[in-house]
Every structure is written in C-alpha cells, then in structure tokens.
C-alpha cells in the first residue's frame, strides 16, 4: 500500500490534508441566530458542531469502483479532509486494526462504506464493526435505491446512507 492524499487514487497510509482555510466567523459555524416569530433573535442549536471539527476529519473510504472512489477523494479534498482509500472490506479491517495503534487525534473518525463489493460486503463489514464495538461514524454508500436496504443499514448501526 502507498500513502495517499485525498487527491490521489492509491491506498495506504493517509497524509495530512492541505492546511485548512480560516474558519468563517462564529455565526457561520454553530452559533447562528434564528428569527423567532416575534422578531427577537435567539440562538439556534448547532447542527452537528463547529466547522473546525469537520476540517479535522480523517476518512477511511472503502470503495472498490475506481470512478466512485475518485469522486469521493476529490470531494474530500475540496473539504480539506484527510482520506485513505481501500478497495475491500478486508483491507478496511486491516487499516482499522492498525488505526488502534495511532494516537487518538490521528485515528479515522469517519468511514465511508460502499455496500456492494466483492468478498465481504459493506453491510457485512458494518455488522462486524458493530460486533467488535468499533466506535466510528459509518456512512453507507450505494447506487442501490431500495428503501429496505437503507433502513436495514441504519438499523445495523450506520449513521447515514448516501
């Protein structure tokens, strides 16, 4: 395996993304104000956290299709995320085992996981991660638009489905 950056297409150890741009003013990332019915402004709850949290995302992309992997790598690069791409669930398990040895700040905090792959499917990997209590945010990805599959993945522990 080789080192990659979000803009590369080979698998291996991740490298840090380009330095993040200055975050926008506080009102643009978590402390936004919303208009109430009487004209007063009251604080809105942060949707998912401050923008800075997302600039530190370390993504494990599990995708066996070259085109789909490249699209996700480019997207991650535009967001200044660090991404490591593997082509199978088995490779993902290897990377997650190695991830345990890294300092907490360098571990993956998001797994983008294709459902349909040769060998162990993404859904099978998701179940294995939950059995082993791997605490990472998992977002399933697929061109399959079956409601039952989406619901099954969410019930199995995925945070979301693309």
Coordinates of N, CA and C in Angstrom, one line a residue:
X1 N 0.8 -1.2 0.0 CA 0.0 0.0 0.0 C 0.9 1.2 0.0
X2 N 0.4 2.3 -0.5 CA 1.1 3.6 -0.6 C 0.4 4.7 0.1
X3 N 1.1 5.7 0.4 CA 0.5 6.9 1.0 C -0.4 7.6 0.0
X4 N -1.5 8.1 0.4 CA -2.4 8.9 -0.5 C -2.8 10.2 0.2
X5 N -3.2 11.1 -0.6 CA -3.8 12.3 -0.1 C -5.2 12.2 -0.8
X6 N -6.1 13.0 -0.4 CA -7.4 13.0 -0.9 C -7.5 13.1 -2.4
X7 N -6.5 13.7 -3.0 CA -6.5 13.9 -4.5 C -5.8 12.7 -5.2
X8 N -5.2 11.7 -4.5 CA -4.6 10.6 -5.1 C -5.5 9.4 -5.1
X9 N -5.2 8.4 -5.9 CA -6.1 7.3 -6.0 C -5.5 5.9 -5.6
X10 N -4.4 6.0 -4.9 CA -3.8 4.7 -4.4 C -4.1 4.6 -2.9
X11 N -4.0 3.3 -2.4 CA -4.3 3.0 -1.0 C -3.1 3.1 -0.1
X12 N -3.2 3.3 1.2 CA -2.1 3.3 2.1 C -2.3 4.3 3.2
X13 N -1.2 4.6 3.9 CA -1.2 5.5 5.0 C -1.6 6.9 4.5
X14 N -2.5 7.5 5.3 CA -3.0 8.8 4.9 C -2.0 9.9 5.2
X15 N -2.0 10.9 4.5 CA -1.2 12.1 4.7 C -2.1 13.2 5.1
X16 N -1.6 14.2 5.9 CA -2.4 15.3 6.2 C -2.9 16.1 5.0
X17 N -4.1 16.6 5.1 CA -4.6 17.4 4.0 C -3.9 18.8 4.1
X18 N -4.2 19.5 3.0 CA -3.6 20.9 3.0 C -4.1 21.7 4.2
X19 N -3.3 22.7 4.6 CA -3.8 23.4 5.8 C -5.2 24.0 5.5
X20 N -6.0 24.0 6.6 CA -7.4 24.4 6.4 C -7.4 25.9 6.3
X21 N -8.4 26.4 5.5 CA -8.6 27.8 5.4 C -9.1 28.4 6.7
X22 N -9.0 29.6 6.9 CA -9.5 30.3 8.2 C -11.0 30.0 8.3
X23 N -11.5 29.6 9.4 CA -12.9 29.3 9.6 C -13.7 30.6 9.5
X24 N -14.9 30.5 9.0 CA -15.7 31.7 8.9 C -16.1 32.2 10.3
X25 N -16.6 33.4 10.4 CA -17.0 34.0 11.7 C -17.9 33.0 12.5
X26 N -17.9 33.1 13.8 CA -18.7 32.2 14.6 C -20.1 32.0 14.2
X27 N -20.7 33.0 13.7 CA -22.1 32.9 13.3 C -22.3 32.0 12.2
X28 N -21.3 31.6 11.5 CA -21.4 30.7 10.3 C -21.2 29.3 10.7
X29 N -20.7 29.0 11.9 CA -20.5 27.6 12.2 C -20.9 27.2 13.6
X30 N -22.2 27.2 13.9 CA -22.6 26.6 15.1 C -23.3 27.6 16.1
X31 N -23.0 28.9 16.0 CA -23.7 29.8 16.9 C -24.6 30.8 16.1
X32 N -25.2 30.2 15.0 CA -26.1 31.0 14.2 C -27.3 31.5 15.0
X33 N -27.9 32.6 14.6 CA -29.1 33.1 15.2 C -30.2 32.7 14.3
X34 N -31.3 32.4 14.9 CA -32.5 32.3 14.0 C -33.6 33.2 14.5
X35 N -34.4 33.6 13.6 CA -35.5 34.5 13.8 C -36.7 33.8 14.5
X36 N -37.1 34.4 15.6 CA -38.3 33.8 16.2 C -39.6 34.6 15.7
X37 N -40.7 34.1 16.0 CA -41.9 34.7 15.5 C -42.1 36.1 15.9
X38 N -41.6 36.6 17.1 CA -41.9 38.0 17.5 C -40.8 38.9 17.1
X39 N -39.9 38.5 16.2 CA -38.8 39.4 15.7 C -37.5 39.3 16.5
X40 N -37.6 38.7 17.7 CA -36.3 38.6 18.5 C -35.5 37.5 17.9
X41 N -34.2 37.6 18.1 CA -33.3 36.6 17.7 C -32.9 35.7 18.9
X42 N -32.9 34.4 18.7 CA -32.4 33.5 19.7 C -31.4 32.5 19.1
X43 N -30.6 32.0 20.0 CA -29.5 31.1 19.4 C -30.2 29.8 18.9
X44 N -29.6 29.4 17.8 CA -30.0 28.1 17.2 C -29.0 27.1 17.7
X45 N -29.5 25.9 17.9 CA -28.6 24.8 18.3 C -27.7 24.5 17.1
X46 N -26.4 24.2 17.4 CA -25.5 23.7 16.4 C -26.1 22.5 15.7
X47 N -26.0 22.4 14.4 CA -26.5 21.3 13.7 C -25.7 20.0 14.0
X48 N -24.4 20.1 13.8 CA -23.5 18.9 14.1 C -22.2 19.3 14.8
X49 N -22.0 20.6 15.0 CA -20.8 21.0 15.7 C -20.1 22.1 14.9
X50 N -19.0 22.6 15.4 CA -18.3 23.7 14.8 C -17.6 23.2 13.5
X51 N -17.5 24.1 12.5 CA -16.8 23.8 11.3 C -15.4 23.2 11.5
X52 N -14.7 23.7 12.5 CA -13.4 23.2 12.8 C -13.4 21.7 13.0
X53 N -14.4 21.2 13.6 CA -14.5 19.7 13.8 C -14.4 19.0 12.5
X54 N -15.1 19.5 11.5 CA -15.1 18.8 10.2 C -13.8 19.0 9.4
X55 N -13.1 20.0 9.7 CA -11.8 20.2 9.0 C -10.8 19.2 9.4
X56 N -11.0 18.5 10.5 CA -10.1 17.6 11.0 C -10.5 16.1 10.7
X57 N -11.5 16.0 9.9 CA -12.0 14.6 9.6 C -10.9 13.8 8.9
X58 N -10.8 12.6 9.4 CA -9.9 11.6 8.9 C -10.8 10.4 8.4
X59 N -10.9 10.3 7.1 CA -11.8 9.4 6.4 C -11.2 8.1 5.9
X60 N -11.8 7.0 6.2 CA -11.5 5.8 5.6 C -12.5 5.5 4.6
X61 N -12.1 5.5 3.3 CA -13.0 5.3 2.2 C -12.9 3.9 1.7
X62 N -14.0 3.1 1.8 CA -14.0 1.7 1.4 C -14.8 1.6 0.1
X63 N -14.2 1.6 -1.0 CA -14.8 1.6 -2.3 C -14.0 0.8 -3.3
X64 N -14.7 -0.1 -4.0 CA -13.9 -0.9 -5.0 C -14.0 -0.4 -6.4
X65 N -14.9 0.5 -6.7 CA -15.0 1.1 -8.0 C -14.2 2.3 -8.2
X66 N -13.3 2.3 -9.2 CA -12.3 3.4 -9.3 C -13.0 4.8 -9.5
X67 N -14.0 4.9 -10.3 CA -14.7 6.1 -10.6 C -15.3 6.7 -9.3
X68 N -16.0 5.8 -8.6 CA -16.7 6.3 -7.4 C -15.7 6.7 -6.3
X69 N -14.6 5.9 -6.2 CA -13.5 6.3 -5.3 C -12.9 7.6 -5.6
X70 N -12.7 7.9 -6.9 CA -12.1 9.1 -7.3 C -13.0 10.3 -7.0
X71 N -14.3 10.2 -7.3 CA -15.2 11.2 -7.0 C -15.2 11.6 -5.5
X72 N -15.2 10.6 -4.6 CA -15.2 10.8 -3.2 C -13.9 11.4 -2.7
X73 N -12.8 11.0 -3.3 CA -11.5 11.6 -3.0 C -11.5 13.1 -3.3
X74 N -12.0 13.4 -4.5 CA -12.0 14.8 -4.9 C -12.9 15.6 -3.9
X75 N -14.0 15.1 -3.6 CA -15.0 15.8 -2.7 C -14.3 16.0 -1.3
X76 N -13.6 15.0 -0.8 CA -12.9 15.1 0.5 C -11.8 16.1 0.4
X77 N -11.1 16.1 -0.7 CA -10.0 17.1 -0.9 C -10.5 18.5 -0.9
X78 N -11.7 18.7 -1.5 CA -12.3 20.1 -1.5 C -12.7 20.5 -0.1
X79 N -13.0 19.6 0.8 CA -13.4 19.9 2.1 C -12.2 19.8 3.1
X80 N -10.9 19.7 2.6 CA -9.7 19.6 3.4 C -9.7 18.4 4.3
X81 N -10.3 17.3 4.0 CA -10.3 16.1 4.8 C -9.1 15.3 4.4
X82 N -8.6 14.5 5.4 CA -7.6 13.5 5.1 C -8.4 12.2 4.7
X83 N -8.0 11.6 3.7 CA -8.7 10.4 3.2 C -7.7 9.3 2.9
X84 N -8.1 8.1 3.3 CA -7.3 6.9 2.9 C -8.3 6.0 2.2
X85 N -8.0 5.5 1.0 CA -8.9 4.6 0.3 C -8.4 3.2 0.3
X86 N -9.3 2.3 0.6 CA -9.0 0.9 0.4 C -10.1 0.3 -0.5
X87 N -9.8 -0.8 -1.1 CA -10.6 -1.4 -2.2 C -11.5 -2.6 -1.7
X88 N -11.4 -3.0 -0.4 CA -12.2 -4.1 0.0 C -12.5 -4.0 1.5
X89 N -13.5 -4.7 2.0 CA -13.8 -4.7 3.4 C -12.6 -5.4 4.2
X90 N -11.9 -6.3 3.6 CA -10.8 -7.0 4.2 C -9.7 -6.0 4.5
X91 N -9.4 -5.2 3.5 CA -8.4 -4.1 3.6 C -8.8 -3.1 4.7
X92 N -10.1 -2.8 4.7 CA -10.6 -1.9 5.7 C -10.3 -2.4 7.1
X93 N -10.6 -3.7 7.3 CA -10.3 -4.3 8.7 C -8.8 -4.2 9.0
X94 N -8.0 -4.4 8.1 CA -6.5 -4.3 8.3 C -6.2 -2.9 8.7
X95 N -6.7 -1.9 8.0 CA -6.4 -0.5 8.3 C -7.0 -0.1 9.7
X96 N -8.2 -0.6 10.0 CA -8.8 -0.3 11.3 C -8.0 -0.9 12.5
X97 N -7.4 -2.1 12.2 CA -6.6 -2.7 13.2 C -5.3 -1.9 13.5
X98 N -4.7 -1.4 12.4 CA -3.6 -0.5 12.5 C -3.9 0.8 13.2
X99 N -5.1 1.2 12.9 CA -5.6 2.5 13.4 C -5.6 2.5 15.0
X100 N -5.8 1.4 15.6 CA -5.9 1.3 17.0 C -4.5 1.7 17.7
X101 N -3.4 1.5 16.9 CA -2.1 1.8 17.4 C -1.8 3.3 17.3
X102 N -2.6 4.1 16.5 CA -2.3 5.5 16.3 C -2.8 6.3 17.5
X103 N -2.2 7.5 17.8 CA -2.8 8.4 18.8 C -4.2 8.7 18.4
X104 N -5.0 9.0 19.4 CA -6.5 9.3 19.2 C -6.7 10.4 18.1
X105 N -5.9 11.4 18.1 CA -6.1 12.5 17.2 C -5.8 12.1 15.8
X106 N -5.1 11.0 15.6 CA -4.8 10.6 14.2 C -5.6 9.4 13.7
X107 N -6.6 9.0 14.5 CA -7.4 7.8 14.1 C -8.5 8.3 13.1
X108 N -9.0 7.3 12.4 CA -10.2 7.6 11.5 C -11.4 8.0 12.4
X109 N -12.1 9.0 11.9 CA -13.3 9.3 12.7 C -14.6 9.2 11.7
X110 N -14.4 8.8 10.5 CA -15.5 8.6 9.6 C -15.1 7.5 8.6
X111 N -16.0 6.6 8.4 CA -15.9 5.5 7.4 C -17.0 5.7 6.4
X112 N -16.6 5.9 5.1 CA -17.5 5.9 4.0 C -17.4 4.6 3.4
X113 N -18.5 3.8 3.4 CA -18.5 2.4 3.1 C -19.5 2.0 2.0
X114 N -18.9 1.5 0.9 CA -19.7 1.0 -0.2 C -20.4 -0.2 0.2
X115 N -21.6 -0.5 -0.2 CA -22.4 -1.7 0.2 C -22.0 -2.9 -0.6
X116 N -22.0 -2.7 -2.0 CA -21.8 -3.8 -2.9 C -20.3 -3.9 -3.3
X117 N -19.6 -4.9 -2.7 CA -18.2 -5.2 -3.1 C -18.0 -6.7 -3.2
X118 N -17.0 -7.1 -3.9 CA -16.6 -8.5 -4.0 C -16.1 -8.9 -2.6
X119 N -16.2 -10.2 -2.3 CA -15.8 -10.7 -1.0 C -16.8 -10.2 0.1
X120 N -16.3 -9.7 1.2 CA -17.1 -9.3 2.3 C -17.8 -8.0 1.8
X121 N -19.2 -8.0 1.9 CA -19.9 -6.8 1.5 C -19.8 -5.7 2.6
X122 N -20.1 -4.4 2.2 CA -20.1 -3.3 3.1 C -21.0 -3.5 4.3
X123 N -22.2 -4.1 4.0 CA -23.1 -4.4 5.1 C -22.5 -5.4 6.1
X124 N -21.8 -6.4 5.6 CA -21.2 -7.4 6.4 C -20.1 -6.7 7.3
X125 N -19.3 -5.8 6.6 CA -18.3 -5.1 7.4 C -18.9 -4.2 8.5
X126 N -20.0 -3.6 8.1 CA -20.7 -2.7 9.1 C -21.1 -3.6 10.3
X127 N -21.7 -4.7 10.1 CA -22.1 -5.6 11.2 C -20.9 -6.1 12.0
X128 N -19.8 -6.4 11.3 CA -18.5 -6.8 12.0 C -18.0 -5.7 12.9
X129 N -18.0 -4.5 12.4 CA -17.6 -3.3 13.2 C -18.4 -3.1 14.4
X130 N -19.7 -3.3 14.3 CA -20.6 -3.1 15.5 C -20.4 -4.2 16.5
X131 N -20.2 -5.5 16.0 CA -19.9 -6.6 16.9 C -18.6 -6.3 17.7
X132 N -17.6 -5.8 17.0 CA -16.3 -5.5 17.6 C -16.3 -4.2 18.3
X133 N -17.4 -3.5 18.4 CA -17.6 -2.2 19.0 C -16.6 -1.2 18.6
X134 N -16.4 -1.1 17.3 CA -15.5 -0.1 16.7 C -16.4 1.2 16.6
X135 N -16.0 2.1 17.4 CA -16.8 3.4 17.5 C -16.3 4.4 16.5
X136 N -16.9 4.3 15.3 CA -16.6 5.3 14.3 C -17.9 5.6 13.6
X137 N -18.0 6.8 13.1 CA -19.2 7.2 12.3 C -19.1 6.5 11.0
X138 N -20.2 5.7 10.6 CA -20.2 5.0 9.3 C -21.3 5.5 8.5
X139 N -20.9 5.9 7.3 CA -21.9 6.3 6.3 C -21.9 5.3 5.1
X140 N -23.0 4.7 4.9 CA -23.0 3.7 3.8 C -23.3 4.4 2.5
X141 N -22.7 3.9 1.4 CA -22.8 4.5 0.1 C -23.2 3.4 -0.9
X142 N -24.1 3.7 -1.8 CA -24.5 2.8 -2.8 C -25.4 3.5 -3.9
X143 N -25.4 2.9 -5.1 CA -26.3 3.3 -6.1 C -27.7 2.6 -6.0
X144 N -27.7 1.7 -5.0 CA -29.0 0.9 -4.8 C -29.9 1.9 -4.1
X145 N -31.1 2.0 -4.7 CA -32.1 3.0 -4.1 C -33.3 2.2 -3.5
X146 N -33.0 1.2 -2.8 CA -34.0 0.4 -2.2 C -34.2 0.8 -0.7
X147 N -35.4 1.3 -0.4 CA -35.7 1.7 0.9 C -35.4 0.7 2.0
X148 N -35.7 -0.6 1.7 CA -35.4 -1.6 2.7 C -33.9 -1.7 3.0
X149 N -33.1 -1.6 2.0 CA -31.6 -1.6 2.2 C -31.2 -0.5 3.1
X150 N -31.7 0.7 2.8 CA -31.4 1.9 3.6 C -31.8 1.7 5.1
X151 N -33.0 1.2 5.3 CA -33.5 1.0 6.6 C -32.7 -0.1 7.3
X152 N -32.3 -1.1 6.6 CA -31.6 -2.2 7.2 C -30.2 -1.7 7.6
X153 N -29.5 -0.9 6.8 CA -28.2 -0.4 7.2 C -28.3 0.5 8.4
X154 N -29.3 1.4 8.5 CA -29.5 2.3 9.6 C -29.7 1.4 10.9
X155 N -30.6 0.4 10.8 CA -30.9 -0.5 11.9 C -29.6 -1.2 12.4
X156 N -28.7 -1.5 11.4 CA -27.5 -2.2 11.7 C -26.4 -1.3 12.3
X157 N -26.6 0.0 12.4 CA -25.7 0.9 13.0 C -25.0 1.9 12.2
X158 N -25.4 2.0 10.9 CA -24.9 3.1 10.1 C -25.5 4.4 10.5
X159 N -24.7 5.5 10.5 CA -25.3 6.8 10.9 C -26.1 7.4 9.7
X160 N -25.7 7.1 8.5 CA -26.4 7.7 7.4 C -26.2 6.8 6.1
X161 N -26.8 7.2 5.0 CA -26.8 6.5 3.8 C -26.8 7.4 2.6
X162 N -25.8 7.3 1.7 CA -25.7 8.2 0.5 C -26.1 7.3 -0.7

